[in-house]
Amino acid sequence: MAATEVHLAGNSLLAYTARQQFALLARVLHRLGYADALAGHITWRQPGELLLVNPLDLGWDELRASDVSVIDRDGNHVSGDYHASRAVQLHVALHRAQSDLSVIVHNHPEFGTVWADIAKIPPVYDQTGANLDTDIVCVPYTGPVFDPEYASDVALRMTGAEVALLENHGVLILASSVELALWRAYALERRCRMAWRVSAIGGGQEMPNDQVQMNRNILLESFGGLFP
């Protein structure tokens, strides 16, 4: 696959292939807490309606570019030494329903899953939490998502949403790029972690809605929706 330029810290530009970018995304997400053993899936739409996907048999922290698999729009294995989980049907349904969707991340990070378990949107207490560029929704999750019919139902519930807490399960993040997927994943887990800690010590002062919106507007206008 052709090399693609990506923005890195310090405004430097380095060329990585799509598979290299994919592997880097998985490894960084693992460091951020998206690390529930072998659980979770990442997909990234490629030309020809193909999807890059992480294999079932490897943790996100050990994924290499050469390990990344390719599936078609129906979830069938196209190439790669490893196969994807059957649960990737949820991603297949979402990509089919949203033609402009690029990257999907699903996992069970600790603090995001805490709020998913109580089916409650975490309050905003600080700037990073406010800098999530989109709203969070709660989506009922009764499984199994390897059933295409049920996966399509979840995809329908996600219409118009980009960041979701899957009730009693985990989190789901949709994005138009690898960089935006990473930012949303980071900002979501940070917001969930801080809200849990504030609630654990008895509560605190939530950031007023106008300040949350001001932070979001600055992020959108100055940085295109993701912190550099």
CSV table of C-alpha atoms in Angstrom, one decimal:
chain,number,residue,atom,x,y,z
A,1,MET,CA,0.0,0.0,0.0
A,2,ALA,CA,1.2,3.5,-0.8
A,3,ALA,CA,2.9,5.5,2.0
A,4,THR,CA,0.9,8.2,3.6
A,5,GLU,CA,2.1,11.3,5.4
A,6,VAL,CA,1.0,11.6,9.1
A,7,HIS,CA,1.5,14.4,11.5
A,8,LEU,CA,3.7,13.7,14.5
A,9,ALA,CA,4.8,15.7,17.5
A,10,GLY,CA,6.9,18.7,16.7
A,11,ASN,CA,5.1,19.2,13.3
A,12,SER,CA,7.5,16.8,11.7
A,13,LEU,CA,6.2,14.6,8.8
A,14,LEU,CA,7.3,11.0,8.4
A,15,ALA,CA,6.0,8.6,5.7
A,16,TYR,CA,4.4,5.4,7.0
A,17,THR,CA,2.4,2.8,5.1
A,18,ALA,CA,-1.2,2.2,6.1
A,19,ARG,CA,-0.3,-1.0,7.9
A,20,GLN,CA,2.5,0.8,9.9
A,21,GLN,CA,0.1,3.5,10.9
A,22,PHE,CA,-2.4,0.8,11.9
A,23,ALA,CA,0.1,-1.0,14.1
A,24,LEU,CA,1.3,2.3,15.7
A,25,LEU,CA,-2.4,3.2,16.5
A,26,ALA,CA,-2.9,-0.2,18.2
A,27,ARG,CA,0.3,0.0,20.3
A,28,VAL,CA,-0.4,3.6,21.4
A,29,LEU,CA,-4.0,2.7,22.3
A,30,HIS,CA,-2.7,-0.2,24.4
A,31,ARG,CA,-0.5,2.2,26.4
A,32,LEU,CA,-3.5,4.5,26.9
A,33,GLY,CA,-5.5,1.6,28.6
A,34,TYR,CA,-7.2,0.0,25.6
A,35,ALA,CA,-5.7,-3.3,26.8
A,36,ASP,CA,-8.2,-6.0,27.8
A,37,ALA,CA,-6.1,-9.0,26.8
A,38,LEU,CA,-7.0,-10.1,23.3
A,39,ALA,CA,-10.4,-8.3,23.3
A,40,GLY,CA,-11.2,-5.4,21.0
A,41,HIS,CA,-11.1,-4.5,17.3
A,42,ILE,CA,-9.7,-1.8,15.1
A,43,THR,CA,-10.7,-1.4,11.4
A,44,TRP,CA,-9.6,1.1,8.8
A,45,ARG,CA,-11.3,1.4,5.5
A,46,GLN,CA,-9.0,1.2,2.4
A,47,PRO,CA,-9.5,1.7,-1.3
A,48,GLY,CA,-11.6,-1.0,-2.9
A,49,GLU,CA,-13.9,-1.3,0.1
A,50,LEU,CA,-11.3,-3.4,1.9
A,51,LEU,CA,-10.7,-3.1,5.7
A,52,LEU,CA,-7.5,-3.4,7.6
A,53,VAL,CA,-8.2,-5.2,10.9
A,54,ASN,CA,-6.2,-6.4,13.9
A,55,PRO,CA,-6.0,-10.2,14.1
A,56,LEU,CA,-7.7,-12.1,16.9
A,57,ASP,CA,-4.5,-13.9,18.1
A,58,LEU,CA,-2.3,-10.9,19.1
A,59,GLY,CA,-2.5,-8.2,21.8
A,60,TRP,CA,-2.6,-4.6,20.6
A,61,ASP,CA,0.8,-4.1,22.2
A,62,GLU,CA,2.5,-6.7,20.1
A,63,LEU,CA,0.9,-5.9,16.8
A,64,ARG,CA,3.4,-5.3,13.9
A,65,ALA,CA,2.6,-4.0,10.4
A,66,SER,CA,3.2,-7.5,8.9
A,67,ASP,CA,0.5,-8.9,11.3
A,68,VAL,CA,-2.3,-6.7,10.1
A,69,SER,CA,-5.1,-8.6,8.2
A,70,VAL,CA,-7.4,-7.5,5.4
A,71,ILE,CA,-11.1,-8.3,5.2
A,72,ASP,CA,-13.7,-7.4,2.6
A,73,ARG,CA,-16.9,-5.4,3.2
A,74,ASP,CA,-18.7,-8.6,4.3
A,75,GLY,CA,-16.0,-9.6,6.8
A,76,ASN,CA,-14.4,-12.3,4.7
A,77,HIS,CA,-10.7,-12.8,5.1
A,78,VAL,CA,-8.7,-11.5,2.1
A,79,SER,CA,-5.1,-11.6,3.2
A,80,GLY,CA,-2.8,-11.8,6.2
A,81,ASP,CA,-1.4,-14.7,8.3
A,82,TYR,CA,-4.0,-14.2,11.0
A,83,HIS,CA,-7.8,-14.1,10.9
A,84,ALA,CA,-10.1,-11.4,12.5
A,85,SER,CA,-12.5,-12.1,15.3
A,86,ARG,CA,-16.1,-13.0,14.3
A,87,ALA,CA,-17.2,-10.0,16.4
A,88,VAL,CA,-15.8,-7.7,13.7
A,89,GLN,CA,-19.3,-8.0,12.2
A,90,LEU,CA,-20.2,-4.8,14.2
A,91,HIS,CA,-17.5,-2.9,12.3
A,92,VAL,CA,-18.6,-4.4,9.0
A,93,ALA,CA,-22.2,-3.2,9.7
A,94,LEU,CA,-21.0,0.3,10.7
A,95,HIS,CA,-18.8,0.7,7.6
A,96,ARG,CA,-21.6,-0.5,5.4
A,97,ALA,CA,-24.0,1.9,7.0
A,98,GLN,CA,-21.7,5.0,6.8
A,99,SER,CA,-19.9,5.3,3.6
A,100,ASP,CA,-17.7,8.2,4.8
A,101,LEU,CA,-16.5,6.3,7.9
A,102,SER,CA,-12.8,5.6,8.0
A,103,VAL,CA,-11.6,4.2,11.4
A,104,ILE,CA,-13.4,2.3,14.1
A,105,VAL,CA,-12.0,1.5,17.5
A,106,HIS,CA,-13.7,-0.9,20.0
A,107,ASN,CA,-12.2,-2.0,23.3
A,108,HIS,CA,-12.9,-2.3,27.0
A,109,PRO,CA,-10.7,0.3,28.7
A,110,GLU,CA,-11.0,0.3,32.4
A,111,PHE,CA,-12.6,3.7,33.1
A,112,GLY,CA,-14.7,3.9,30.0
A,113,THR,CA,-16.1,0.5,30.8
A,114,VAL,CA,-16.9,1.7,34.4
A,115,TRP,CA,-19.2,4.4,33.0
A,116,ALA,CA,-20.6,1.9,30.4
A,117,ASP,CA,-21.4,-0.5,33.2
A,118,ILE,CA,-23.6,2.1,34.9
A,119,ALA,CA,-24.9,3.5,31.5
A,120,LYS,CA,-24.1,7.0,32.5
A,121,ILE,CA,-22.2,9.8,30.5
A,122,PRO,CA,-19.2,10.9,32.6
A,123,PRO,CA,-19.3,14.6,33.6
A,124,VAL,CA,-16.7,17.0,32.4
A,125,TYR,CA,-14.3,18.4,35.1
A,126,ASP,CA,-11.3,19.6,33.1
A,127,GLN,CA,-10.0,20.9,29.8
A,128,THR,CA,-9.0,17.6,28.3
A,129,GLY,CA,-12.4,16.1,29.0
A,130,ALA,CA,-14.0,19.2,27.4
A,131,ASN,CA,-11.8,18.8,24.4
A,132,LEU,CA,-13.5,15.7,23.2
A,133,ASP,CA,-14.8,17.1,19.9
A,134,THR,CA,-18.1,15.3,19.9
A,135,ASP,CA,-20.8,14.1,22.3
A,136,ILE,CA,-20.9,10.7,24.0
A,137,VAL,CA,-24.0,8.5,23.8
A,138,CYS,CA,-25.0,5.3,25.6
A,139,VAL,CA,-26.0,2.4,23.4
A,140,PRO,CA,-27.7,-0.7,24.7
A,141,TYR,CA,-25.5,-3.8,24.1
A,142,THR,CA,-27.0,-7.2,24.5
A,143,GLY,CA,-24.9,-9.1,21.9
A,144,PRO,CA,-23.7,-11.2,20.3
A,145,VAL,CA,-22.3,-8.8,17.7
A,146,PHE,CA,-21.0,-11.7,15.6
A,147,ASP,CA,-24.6,-12.0,14.6
A,148,PRO,CA,-24.9,-9.8,11.5
A,149,GLU,CA,-28.6,-8.9,12.3
A,150,TYR,CA,-27.7,-7.8,15.8
A,151,ALA,CA,-24.6,-5.9,14.6
A,152,SER,CA,-26.8,-4.0,12.1
A,153,ASP,CA,-29.1,-3.1,14.9
A,154,VAL,CA,-26.3,-1.6,16.9
A,155,ALA,CA,-25.1,0.2,13.8
A,156,LEU,CA,-28.5,1.8,13.4
A,157,ARG,CA,-28.5,2.9,17.0
A,158,MET,CA,-25.1,4.6,16.3
A,159,THR,CA,-26.6,6.8,13.5
A,160,GLY,CA,-25.3,10.4,14.0
A,161,ALA,CA,-23.1,9.3,16.9
A,162,GLU,CA,-19.3,9.1,16.9
A,163,VAL,CA,-18.3,8.1,20.5
A,164,ALA,CA,-20.4,5.6,22.4
A,165,LEU,CA,-20.4,3.7,25.7
A,166,LEU,CA,-21.7,0.2,25.0
A,167,GLU,CA,-23.7,-0.5,28.1
A,168,ASN,CA,-22.2,-3.2,30.3
A,169,HIS,CA,-19.5,-3.8,27.7
A,170,GLY,CA,-17.0,-1.1,26.6
A,171,VAL,CA,-16.5,1.8,24.2
A,172,LEU,CA,-16.9,2.4,20.5
A,173,ILE,CA,-15.2,5.2,18.6
A,174,LEU,CA,-15.8,6.3,15.0
A,175,ALA,CA,-13.5,8.7,13.2
A,176,SER,CA,-12.6,10.1,9.8
A,177,SER,CA,-8.8,9.5,10.3
A,178,VAL,CA,-6.3,7.5,12.4
A,179,GLU,CA,-5.3,10.7,14.2
A,180,LEU,CA,-8.8,11.7,15.1
A,181,ALA,CA,-9.5,8.1,16.3
A,182,LEU,CA,-6.5,8.3,18.6
A,183,TRP,CA,-7.4,11.7,20.0
A,184,ARG,CA,-11.0,10.7,20.7
A,185,ALA,CA,-9.9,7.5,22.4
A,186,TYR,CA,-7.4,9.4,24.6
A,187,ALA,CA,-9.8,12.2,25.5
A,188,LEU,CA,-12.6,9.8,26.2
A,189,GLU,CA,-10.6,7.6,28.6
A,190,ARG,CA,-9.1,10.6,30.3
A,191,ARG,CA,-12.6,12.1,30.9
A,192,CYS,CA,-13.9,8.8,32.2
A,193,ARG,CA,-10.9,8.4,34.5
A,194,MET,CA,-11.1,11.9,36.0
A,195,ALA,CA,-14.8,11.7,36.4
A,196,TRP,CA,-14.5,8.4,38.3
A,197,ARG,CA,-11.8,9.8,40.6
A,198,VAL,CA,-13.8,13.0,41.3
A,199,SER,CA,-16.8,10.9,42.2
A,200,ALA,CA,-14.7,8.6,44.3
A,201,ILE,CA,-13.7,11.5,46.6
A,202,GLY,CA,-17.3,12.8,47.0
A,203,GLY,CA,-17.9,14.8,43.9
A,204,GLY,CA,-16.7,18.1,42.5
A,205,GLN,CA,-17.5,21.2,40.4
A,206,GLU,CA,-18.5,20.2,36.9
A,207,MET,CA,-17.3,22.5,34.1
A,208,PRO,CA,-20.1,24.7,33.0
A,209,ASN,CA,-21.6,23.9,29.6
A,210,ASP,CA,-20.6,27.2,28.1
A,211,GLN,CA,-16.9,26.6,29.0
A,212,VAL,CA,-17.1,23.0,27.6
A,213,GLN,CA,-18.4,24.4,24.4
A,214,MET,CA,-15.8,27.2,24.3
A,215,ASN,CA,-13.0,24.6,24.7
A,216,ARG,CA,-14.6,22.5,21.9
A,217,ASN,CA,-14.9,25.4,19.6
A,218,ILE,CA,-11.2,26.4,20.1
A,219,LEU,CA,-10.2,22.8,19.4
A,220,LEU,CA,-12.3,22.7,16.2
A,221,GLU,CA,-11.3,26.1,14.9
A,222,SER,CA,-7.6,26.1,15.8
A,223,PHE,CA,-6.7,22.4,15.5
A,224,GLY,CA,-9.4,20.8,13.3
A,225,GLY,CA,-10.9,18.8,16.1
A,226,LEU,CA,-7.8,17.1,17.6
A,227,PHE,CA,-5.1,18.3,19.8
A,228,PRO,CA,-1.7,18.1,18.0
